[in-house]
XYZ file of C-alpha atoms in Angstrom:
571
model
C -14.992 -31.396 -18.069
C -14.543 -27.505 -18.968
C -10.710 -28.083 -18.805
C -10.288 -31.442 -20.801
C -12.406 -29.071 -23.409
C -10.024 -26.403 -23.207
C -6.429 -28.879 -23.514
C -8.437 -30.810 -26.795
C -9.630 -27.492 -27.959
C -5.815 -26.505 -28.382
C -4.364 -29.121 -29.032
C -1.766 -29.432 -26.356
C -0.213 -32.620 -26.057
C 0.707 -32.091 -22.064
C 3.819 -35.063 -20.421
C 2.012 -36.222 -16.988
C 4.731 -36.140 -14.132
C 4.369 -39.953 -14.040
C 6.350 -40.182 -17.714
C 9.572 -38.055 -15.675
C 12.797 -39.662 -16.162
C 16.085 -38.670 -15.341
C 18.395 -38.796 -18.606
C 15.124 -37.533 -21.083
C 16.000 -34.506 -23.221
C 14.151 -31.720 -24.105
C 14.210 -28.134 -25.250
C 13.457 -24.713 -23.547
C 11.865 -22.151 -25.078
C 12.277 -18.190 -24.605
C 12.166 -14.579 -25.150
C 16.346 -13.340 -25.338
C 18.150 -9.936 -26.330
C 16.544 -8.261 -29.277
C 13.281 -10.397 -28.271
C 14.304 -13.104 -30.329
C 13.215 -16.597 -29.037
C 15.423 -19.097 -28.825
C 15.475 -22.805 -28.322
C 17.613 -24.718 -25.077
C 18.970 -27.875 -24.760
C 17.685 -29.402 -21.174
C 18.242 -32.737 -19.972
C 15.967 -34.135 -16.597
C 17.988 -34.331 -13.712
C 14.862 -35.967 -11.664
C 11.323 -34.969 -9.468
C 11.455 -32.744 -6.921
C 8.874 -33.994 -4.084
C 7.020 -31.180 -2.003
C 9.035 -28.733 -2.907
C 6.085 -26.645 -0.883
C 2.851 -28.182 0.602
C 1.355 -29.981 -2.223
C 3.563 -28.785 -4.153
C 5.862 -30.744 -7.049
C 8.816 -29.840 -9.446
C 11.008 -31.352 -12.270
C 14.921 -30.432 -12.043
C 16.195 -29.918 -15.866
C 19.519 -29.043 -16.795
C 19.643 -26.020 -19.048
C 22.797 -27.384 -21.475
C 23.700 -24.126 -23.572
C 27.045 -21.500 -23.329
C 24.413 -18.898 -22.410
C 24.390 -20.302 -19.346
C 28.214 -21.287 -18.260
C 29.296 -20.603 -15.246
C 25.536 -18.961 -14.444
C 22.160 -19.995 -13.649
C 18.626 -19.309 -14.770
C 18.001 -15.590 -15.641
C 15.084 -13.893 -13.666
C 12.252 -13.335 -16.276
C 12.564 -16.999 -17.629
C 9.799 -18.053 -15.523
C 6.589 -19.040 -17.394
C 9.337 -20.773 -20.175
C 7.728 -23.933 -21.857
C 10.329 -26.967 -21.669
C 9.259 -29.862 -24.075
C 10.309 -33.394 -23.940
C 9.838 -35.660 -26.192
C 7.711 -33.000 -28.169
C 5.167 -32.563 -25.201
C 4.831 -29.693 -23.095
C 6.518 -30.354 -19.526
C 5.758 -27.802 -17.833
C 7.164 -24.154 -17.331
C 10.682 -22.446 -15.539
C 9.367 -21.678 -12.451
C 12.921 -20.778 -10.213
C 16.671 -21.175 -10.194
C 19.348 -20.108 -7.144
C 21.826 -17.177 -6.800
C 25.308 -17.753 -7.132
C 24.740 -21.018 -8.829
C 27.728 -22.184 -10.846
C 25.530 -24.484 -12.913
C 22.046 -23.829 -14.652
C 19.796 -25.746 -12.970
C 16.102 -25.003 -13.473
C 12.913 -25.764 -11.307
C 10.058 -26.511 -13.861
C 6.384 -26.708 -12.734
C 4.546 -28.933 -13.967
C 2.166 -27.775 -16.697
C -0.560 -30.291 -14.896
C -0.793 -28.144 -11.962
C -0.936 -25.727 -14.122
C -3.875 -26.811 -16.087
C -5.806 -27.089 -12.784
C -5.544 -23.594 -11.429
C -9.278 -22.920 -10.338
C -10.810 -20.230 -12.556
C -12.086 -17.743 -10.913
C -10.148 -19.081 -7.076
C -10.595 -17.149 -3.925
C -8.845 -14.037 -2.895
C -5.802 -14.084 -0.932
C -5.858 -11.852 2.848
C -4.538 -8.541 2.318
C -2.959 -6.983 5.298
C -5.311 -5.356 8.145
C -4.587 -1.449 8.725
C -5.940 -0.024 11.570
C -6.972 3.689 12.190
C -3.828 3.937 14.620
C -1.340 3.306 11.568
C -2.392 6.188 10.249
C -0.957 8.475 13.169
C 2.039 5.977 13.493
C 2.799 6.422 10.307
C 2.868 10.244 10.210
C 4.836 9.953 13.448
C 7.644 7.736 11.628
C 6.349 4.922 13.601
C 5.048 3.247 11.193
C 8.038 2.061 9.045
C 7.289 2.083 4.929
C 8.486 -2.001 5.310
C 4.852 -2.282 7.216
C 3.425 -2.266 3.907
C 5.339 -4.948 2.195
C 2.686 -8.129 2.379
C 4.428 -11.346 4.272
C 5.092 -14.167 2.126
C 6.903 -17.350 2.672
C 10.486 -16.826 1.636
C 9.412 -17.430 -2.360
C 11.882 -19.048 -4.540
C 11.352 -17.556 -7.408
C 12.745 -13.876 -8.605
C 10.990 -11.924 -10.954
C 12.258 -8.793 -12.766
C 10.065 -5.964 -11.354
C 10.181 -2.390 -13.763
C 10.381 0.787 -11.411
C 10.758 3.889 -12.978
C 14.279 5.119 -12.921
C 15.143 1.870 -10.594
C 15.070 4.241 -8.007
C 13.096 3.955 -4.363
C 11.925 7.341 -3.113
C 10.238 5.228 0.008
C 13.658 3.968 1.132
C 13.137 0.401 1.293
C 15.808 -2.071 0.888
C 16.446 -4.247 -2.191
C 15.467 -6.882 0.226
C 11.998 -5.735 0.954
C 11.157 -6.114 -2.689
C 13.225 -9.881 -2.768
C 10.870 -10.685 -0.256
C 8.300 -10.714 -2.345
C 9.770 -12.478 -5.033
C 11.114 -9.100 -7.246
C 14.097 -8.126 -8.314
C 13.809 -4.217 -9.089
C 15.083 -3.085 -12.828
C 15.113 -0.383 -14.733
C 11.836 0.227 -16.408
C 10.883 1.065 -19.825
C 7.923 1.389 -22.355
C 7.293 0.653 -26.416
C 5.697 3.539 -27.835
C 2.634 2.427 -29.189
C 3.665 3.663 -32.556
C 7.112 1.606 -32.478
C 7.475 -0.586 -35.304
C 9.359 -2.705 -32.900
C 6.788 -3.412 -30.911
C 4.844 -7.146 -30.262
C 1.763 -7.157 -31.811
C -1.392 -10.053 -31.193
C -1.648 -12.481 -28.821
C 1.761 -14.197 -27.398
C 2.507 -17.752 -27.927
C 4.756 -19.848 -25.703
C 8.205 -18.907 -25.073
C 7.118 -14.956 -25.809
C 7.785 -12.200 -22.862
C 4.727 -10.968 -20.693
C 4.219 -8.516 -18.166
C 1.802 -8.157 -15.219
C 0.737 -4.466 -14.947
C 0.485 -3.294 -11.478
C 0.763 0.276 -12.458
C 0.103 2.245 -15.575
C -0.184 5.699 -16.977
C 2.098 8.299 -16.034
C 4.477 5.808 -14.512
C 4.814 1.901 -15.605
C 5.101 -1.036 -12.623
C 5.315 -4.554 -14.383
C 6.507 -7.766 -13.436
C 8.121 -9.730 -16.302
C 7.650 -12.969 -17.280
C 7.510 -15.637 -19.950
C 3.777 -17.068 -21.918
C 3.602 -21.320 -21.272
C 1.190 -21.775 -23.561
C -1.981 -20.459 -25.217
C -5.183 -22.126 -25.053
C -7.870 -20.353 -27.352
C -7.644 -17.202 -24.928
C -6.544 -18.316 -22.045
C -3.140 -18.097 -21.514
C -0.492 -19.649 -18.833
C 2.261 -17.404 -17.628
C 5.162 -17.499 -15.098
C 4.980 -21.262 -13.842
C 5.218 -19.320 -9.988
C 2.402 -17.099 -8.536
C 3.501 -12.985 -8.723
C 2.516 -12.951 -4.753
C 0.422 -15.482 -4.280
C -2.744 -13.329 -4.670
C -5.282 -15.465 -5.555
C -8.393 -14.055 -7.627
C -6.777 -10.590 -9.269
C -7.963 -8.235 -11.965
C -4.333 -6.701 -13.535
C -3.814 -6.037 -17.234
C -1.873 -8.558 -19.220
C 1.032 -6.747 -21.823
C 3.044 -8.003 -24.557
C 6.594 -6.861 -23.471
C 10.379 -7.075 -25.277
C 13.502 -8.335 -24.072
C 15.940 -5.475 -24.351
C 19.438 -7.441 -23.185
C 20.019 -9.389 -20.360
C 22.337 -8.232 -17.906
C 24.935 -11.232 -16.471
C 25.097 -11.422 -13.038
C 26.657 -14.005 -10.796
C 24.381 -12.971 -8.333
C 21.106 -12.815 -10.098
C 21.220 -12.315 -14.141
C 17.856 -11.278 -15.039
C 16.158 -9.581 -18.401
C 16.036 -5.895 -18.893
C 12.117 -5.752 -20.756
C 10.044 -3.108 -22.118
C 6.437 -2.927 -21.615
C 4.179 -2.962 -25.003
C 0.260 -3.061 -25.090
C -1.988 -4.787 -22.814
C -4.010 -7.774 -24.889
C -5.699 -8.935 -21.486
C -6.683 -9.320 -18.238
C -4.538 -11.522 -15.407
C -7.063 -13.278 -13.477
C -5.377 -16.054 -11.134
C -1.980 -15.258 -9.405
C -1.451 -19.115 -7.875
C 1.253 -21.004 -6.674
C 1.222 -23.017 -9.816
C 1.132 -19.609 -11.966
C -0.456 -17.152 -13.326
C -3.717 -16.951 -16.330
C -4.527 -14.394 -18.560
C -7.945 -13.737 -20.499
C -7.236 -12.124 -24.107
C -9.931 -9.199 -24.228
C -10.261 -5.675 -22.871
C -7.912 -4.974 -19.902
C -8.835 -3.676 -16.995
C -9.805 -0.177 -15.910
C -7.636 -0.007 -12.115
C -7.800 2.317 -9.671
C -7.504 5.953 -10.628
C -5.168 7.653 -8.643
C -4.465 11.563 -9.237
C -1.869 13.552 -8.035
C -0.904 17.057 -7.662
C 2.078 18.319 -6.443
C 3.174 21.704 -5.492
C 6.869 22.445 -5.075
C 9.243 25.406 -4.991
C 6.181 27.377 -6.888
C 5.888 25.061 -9.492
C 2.673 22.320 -9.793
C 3.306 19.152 -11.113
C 0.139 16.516 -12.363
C 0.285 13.136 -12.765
C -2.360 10.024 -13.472
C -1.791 6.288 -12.477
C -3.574 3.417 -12.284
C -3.602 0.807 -9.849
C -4.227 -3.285 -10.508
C -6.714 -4.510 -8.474
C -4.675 -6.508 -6.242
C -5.452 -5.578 -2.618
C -2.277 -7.399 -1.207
C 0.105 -4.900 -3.307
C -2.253 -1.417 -3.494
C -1.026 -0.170 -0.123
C 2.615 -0.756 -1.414
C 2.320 0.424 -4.635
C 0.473 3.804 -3.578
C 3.029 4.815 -1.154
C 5.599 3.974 -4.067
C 3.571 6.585 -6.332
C 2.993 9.065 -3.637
C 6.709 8.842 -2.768
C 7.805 8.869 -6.453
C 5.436 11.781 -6.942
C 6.963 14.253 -4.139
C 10.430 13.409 -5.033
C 10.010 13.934 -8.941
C 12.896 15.843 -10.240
C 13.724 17.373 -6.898
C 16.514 17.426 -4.316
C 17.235 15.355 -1.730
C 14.368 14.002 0.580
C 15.483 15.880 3.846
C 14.716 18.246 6.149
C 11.008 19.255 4.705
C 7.413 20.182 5.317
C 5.228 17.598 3.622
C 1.299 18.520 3.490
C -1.326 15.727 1.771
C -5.303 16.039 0.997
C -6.558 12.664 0.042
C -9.956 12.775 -1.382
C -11.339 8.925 -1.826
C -14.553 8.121 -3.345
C -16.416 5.128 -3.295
C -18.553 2.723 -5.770
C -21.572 3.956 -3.644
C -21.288 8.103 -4.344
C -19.328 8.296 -0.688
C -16.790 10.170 -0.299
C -13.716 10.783 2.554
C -11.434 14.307 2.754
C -8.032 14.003 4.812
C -5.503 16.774 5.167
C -2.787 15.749 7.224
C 1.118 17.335 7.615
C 4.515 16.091 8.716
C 7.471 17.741 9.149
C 10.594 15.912 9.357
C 14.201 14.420 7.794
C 12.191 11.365 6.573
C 8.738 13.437 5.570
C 8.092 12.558 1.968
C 8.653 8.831 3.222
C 5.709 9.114 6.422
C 3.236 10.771 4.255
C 3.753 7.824 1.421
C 3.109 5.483 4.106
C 0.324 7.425 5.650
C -1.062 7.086 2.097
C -0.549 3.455 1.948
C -1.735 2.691 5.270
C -4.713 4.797 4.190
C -5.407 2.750 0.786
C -5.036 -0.445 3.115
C -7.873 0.181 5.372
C -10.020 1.252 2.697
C -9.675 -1.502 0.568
C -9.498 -4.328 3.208
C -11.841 -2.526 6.112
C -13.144 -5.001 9.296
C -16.339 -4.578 7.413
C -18.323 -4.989 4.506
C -18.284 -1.261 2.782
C -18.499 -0.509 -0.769
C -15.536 -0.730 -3.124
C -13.078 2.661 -3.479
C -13.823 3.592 -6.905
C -10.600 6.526 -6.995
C -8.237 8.526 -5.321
C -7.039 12.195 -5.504
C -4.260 13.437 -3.590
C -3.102 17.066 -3.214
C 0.390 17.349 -2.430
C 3.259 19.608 -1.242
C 6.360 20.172 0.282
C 8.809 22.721 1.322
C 11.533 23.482 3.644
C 11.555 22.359 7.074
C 9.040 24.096 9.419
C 7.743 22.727 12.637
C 7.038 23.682 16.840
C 6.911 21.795 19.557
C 4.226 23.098 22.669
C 6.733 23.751 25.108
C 3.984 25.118 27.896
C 1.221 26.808 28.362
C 0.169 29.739 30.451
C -3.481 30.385 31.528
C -4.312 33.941 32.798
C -6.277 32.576 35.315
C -6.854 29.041 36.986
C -10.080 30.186 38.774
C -12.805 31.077 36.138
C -16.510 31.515 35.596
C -18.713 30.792 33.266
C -18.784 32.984 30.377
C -15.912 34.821 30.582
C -13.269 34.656 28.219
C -9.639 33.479 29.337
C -6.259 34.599 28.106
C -3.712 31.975 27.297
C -0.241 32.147 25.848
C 1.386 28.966 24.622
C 5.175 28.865 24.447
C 6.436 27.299 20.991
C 9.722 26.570 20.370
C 10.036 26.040 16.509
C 12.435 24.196 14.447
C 15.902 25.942 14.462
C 14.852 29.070 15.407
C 14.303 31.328 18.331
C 11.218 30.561 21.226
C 8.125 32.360 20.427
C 5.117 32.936 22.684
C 1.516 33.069 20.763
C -1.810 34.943 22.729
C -5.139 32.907 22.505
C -8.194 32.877 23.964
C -10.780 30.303 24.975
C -14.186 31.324 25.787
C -16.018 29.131 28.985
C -19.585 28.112 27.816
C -21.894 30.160 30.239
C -23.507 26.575 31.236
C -20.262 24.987 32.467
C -21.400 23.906 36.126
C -18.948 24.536 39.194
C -16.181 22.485 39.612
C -12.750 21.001 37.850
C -12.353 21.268 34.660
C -8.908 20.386 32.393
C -7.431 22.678 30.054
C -5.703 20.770 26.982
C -4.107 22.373 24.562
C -2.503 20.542 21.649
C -1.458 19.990 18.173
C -4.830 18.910 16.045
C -3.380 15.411 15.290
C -2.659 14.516 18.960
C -6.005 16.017 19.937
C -7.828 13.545 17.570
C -6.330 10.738 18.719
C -7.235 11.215 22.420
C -10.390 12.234 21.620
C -11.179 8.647 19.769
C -9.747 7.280 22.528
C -11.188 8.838 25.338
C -14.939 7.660 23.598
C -14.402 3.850 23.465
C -16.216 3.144 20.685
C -15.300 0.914 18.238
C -17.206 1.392 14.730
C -19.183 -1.484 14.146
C -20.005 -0.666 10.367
C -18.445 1.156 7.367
C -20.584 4.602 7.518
C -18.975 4.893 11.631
C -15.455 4.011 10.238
C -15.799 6.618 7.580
C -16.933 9.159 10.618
C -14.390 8.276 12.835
C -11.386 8.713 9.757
C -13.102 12.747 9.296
C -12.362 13.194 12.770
C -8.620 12.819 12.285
C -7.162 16.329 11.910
C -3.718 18.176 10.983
C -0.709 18.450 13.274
C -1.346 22.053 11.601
C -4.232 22.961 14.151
C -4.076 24.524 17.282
C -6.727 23.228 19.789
C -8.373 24.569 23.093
C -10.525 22.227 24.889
C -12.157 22.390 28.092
C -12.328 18.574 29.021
C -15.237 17.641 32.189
C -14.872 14.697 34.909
C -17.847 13.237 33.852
C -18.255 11.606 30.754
C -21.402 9.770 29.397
C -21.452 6.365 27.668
C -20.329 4.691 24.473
C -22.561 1.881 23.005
C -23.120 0.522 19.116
C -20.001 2.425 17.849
C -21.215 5.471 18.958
C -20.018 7.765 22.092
C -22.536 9.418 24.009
C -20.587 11.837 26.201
C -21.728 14.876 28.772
C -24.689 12.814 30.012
C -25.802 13.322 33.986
C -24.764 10.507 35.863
C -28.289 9.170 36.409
C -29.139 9.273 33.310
C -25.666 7.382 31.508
C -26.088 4.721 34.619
C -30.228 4.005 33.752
C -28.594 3.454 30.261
C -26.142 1.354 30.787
C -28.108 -1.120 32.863
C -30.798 -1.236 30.236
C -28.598 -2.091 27.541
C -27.472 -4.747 29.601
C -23.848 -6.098 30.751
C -20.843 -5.962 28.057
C -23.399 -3.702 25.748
C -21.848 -0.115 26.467
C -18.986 1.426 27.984
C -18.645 4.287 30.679
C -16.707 7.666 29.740
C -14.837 8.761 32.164
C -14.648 12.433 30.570
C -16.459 14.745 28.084
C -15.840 17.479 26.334
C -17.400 20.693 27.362
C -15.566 23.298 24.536
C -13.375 22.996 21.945
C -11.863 25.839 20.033
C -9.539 25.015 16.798
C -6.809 27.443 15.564
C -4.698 26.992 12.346
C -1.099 27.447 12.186
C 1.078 27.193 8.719
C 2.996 24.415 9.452
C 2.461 21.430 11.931
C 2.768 21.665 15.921
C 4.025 18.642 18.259
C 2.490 18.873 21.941
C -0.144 18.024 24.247
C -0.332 20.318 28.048
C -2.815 19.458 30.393
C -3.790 22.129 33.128
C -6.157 22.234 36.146
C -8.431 24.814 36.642
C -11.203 25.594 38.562
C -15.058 26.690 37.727
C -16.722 29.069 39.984
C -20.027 29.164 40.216
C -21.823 31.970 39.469
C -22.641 34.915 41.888
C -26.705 35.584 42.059
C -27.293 39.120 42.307
């Protein structure tokens, strides 16, 4: 067996769970202030049975000063406990507020037996409706925050600053298992700085972000085998198959808490690659880390542009999260408060096959930085978890900016005319009423096509991003391949746009992810019944012009108005 090779290639001498009992003493072994390792008295309080489905634990008793009055300090997970000079297993969780230091342990069995490479874990399904949601603030940023099943353990997570420009509660990140803290970096010139490959008992970090800004869980090394190496004793989220770099890091100090000590850690150089986030752990390669998702941002604010570069771990369960994070972080970098503002985004995304996608979308509102982030997110979601096979997203580039609060709402509009004919031209004014400021009434014009046949027709006039959405709508047809997602994503436009549309009682059909609107009646009911029952849809409604206006900031409004065609006079 590959993995007997592996344990006899390093020389691990591993105690089976069967060879557990209470009384036996041991030692723990980890990374403390200064990122000296020291050595902890435990003693084996007994087996914990299913502690999850299929699941098992040891209890140990951590017997050291360090510990009175507290229990196990987050970033201890991954710690090798010995007994009786074998390896045990590694610290996998502890409780808050515990008076005494107790200490799950996982066994170093299970371990052993995480599959190599193991399937992928189901990200979170975004649909092309979040994407309006969330620059509606209907979509809340907590949307993004993957489900898991209340974990037990708490690992240290480094955010820049320790600050959340998305808003989310402490909680949202607990519910994933991280406890947010301060983040920091070793120069790669520090003398301080690890060095090699880590042994058991040394600090680690999982890299979810690098470059301009540094994301990293922290944990603890269980043991090296050759270049493998066993980390955390707990899965990071449960992710399955992941591609994330794997970096020596340094405990700082560790702050005392009776809620939840945990160790402040700096991030060194990456050694490897992560490549199984399991419920028994987590495994490294030693090697080349790496490359991520390349994420590039520009900001412009207050006449000044700001650039930044990231890079995002291939872990599809966290990339929505961790993109609104950066997109949030990004707007709100060394600027006021988050309130009140105009926020504009282009996302370019390119993909493994030369494809590309161009968004521009705009929000204003009290909470605007926050609805783009998760616009972004929700964006990165569906991309990298679409209801079809597509080809992987390869980067992202995202043009940013914000400014004081500027908005309308379409408080009516006001046709010249409700009789017209074909060809003419019609005068419209639209009544805006825009954010704190006085009403305002804007002259347009929409031009009938000279072919429009006699009879009703419906006026609409709204903002570009409401528009788009009852367009998709109004078509029924659901993409049934990448390439018509892709299409149907272009069509979503800016809140920014004004449009005109002259909208007919007669629509067409929709079939194969496609709409087919305007056709004659005959001919859309001959289709139908040849493509048979359940194959295509009838449209109610088609859309005979449509004339697009931009405005410099976004527009909130949809008016609907009757008029009538006349048919033409013949001379």
């Amino acid at each position: 067996m590959l993995l007997a090779f592996r344990l006899l290639a390093s020389a691990l001498t591993v105690m089976p769970l069967s060879e557990v009992r209470p009384g036996q003493q041991g030692v723990c072994i980890t990374e403390w202030s200064g990122g000296t390792k020291i050595s902890i008295p435990v003693e084996v309080v007994g087996a914990l049975d299913a502690t999850s489905p299929g699941e098992r634990a040891v209890l140990v008793r951590l017997v050291d000063q360090r510990f009175a009055d507290a229990g196990v300090v987050a970033g201890m997970s991954g710690s090798p406990v010995y007994v009786d000079g074998k390896l045990l297993g590694a610290v996998a969780f502890g409780w808050s507020f515990a008076r005494e230091a107790l200490a799950g342990v996982t066994p170093f069995e299970a371990m052993a037996a995480i599959p190599l490479p193991g399937a992928r874990s189901a990200a979170t399904r975004f649909q092309r409706e979040d994407l309006s949601a969330a620059l509606k603030g209907e979509l809340p940023a907590s949307a993004l925050v993957p489900p898991l099943a209340n974990p037990r353990w708490v690992t240290p997570l480094s955010l820049p600053g320790g600050a959340d420009p998305l808003g989310l509660p402490a909680t949202s990140w607990q519910a994933l298992g991280l406890f947010p803290a301060p983040a920091s970096a070793l120069p790669e010139s520090s003398e301080q700085a690890p060095t090699g490959l880590p042994e058991g008992g040394d600090m680690v970090a999982a890299v979810l972000v690098w470059g301009d800004a540094v994301l990293a869980a922290g944990g603890t090394v269980t043991a090296r085998d050759g270049e493998l190496l066993y980390a955390f004793g707990h899965p990071l989220v449960g992710a399955g198959s992941v591609r994330m770099p794997a970096a020596r890091a340094k405990v700082l100090a560790i702050q005392r808490s009776f809620a939840m000590p945990f160790k402040l850690f700096a991030v060194g150089e990456p050694f490897g690659t992560f490549v199984a986030d399991q419920p028994a752990g987590m495994v490294a390669v030693a090697g080349p880390p790496p490359q991520g998702l390349p994420l590039q941002v520009r900001v412009d604010a207050e006449g000044e542009t700001k650039r930044f570069t990231f890079y995002l771990a291939d872990l599809p369960l966290l990339q929505p999260l961790l993109a609104a994070y950066l997109t949030a972080t990004s707007l709100s970098y060394n600027r006021g408060p988050n309130a009140d503002l105009t926020v504009s985004v282009a996302v370019r995304s390119s993909f493994g096959d030369g494809s590309t996608l161009t968004l521009r979308q705009v929000t204003a509102a009290r909470d605007a930085v926050a609805r783009v982030a998760t616009f972004v997110g929700a964006l990165v979601g569906l991309l990298t978890n679409p209801p079809f096979p597509g080809p992987p997203l390869s980067s992202l580039e995202l043009d940013l900016t914000r400014g004081p609060h500027q908005s309308a709402n379409i408080v009516e509009v006001v046709p010249a005319k409700r009789r017209v004919k074909p060809g003419e031209t019609l005068p419209i004014t639209v009544r805006l009423q825009p954010f704190r400021g006085a009403e305002e009434q804007r002259p347009v014009t929409l031009t009938v096509p000279k072919d429009l046949p006699a009879g009703k027709v419906d006026l609409i006039v709204a903002d570009g991003a409401a528009f788009a959405e009852y367009a998709l709508r109004s078509e029924k047809a659901s993409p049934s391949n990448f390439p018509q997602l892709l299409a149907q994503l272009a069509r979503l436009e800016p809140s920014s746009t004004l449009v005109l549309a002259l909208e007919l009682r007669e629509g067409g059909i929709a079939f194969a992810g496609l709409a087919h609107p305007a056709l004659p009646p005959s001919l859309a009911a001959t289709m139908s019944q040849a493509l048979g029952p359940g194959s295509a849809q009838r449209l109610s409604t088609s859309f005979a012009q449509i004339t697009r206006q931009p405005f410099p900031y976004p527009l909130a409004g949809a008016v609907r108005i009757a008029l009538e065609v006349q048919p033409l006079e013949v001379p």
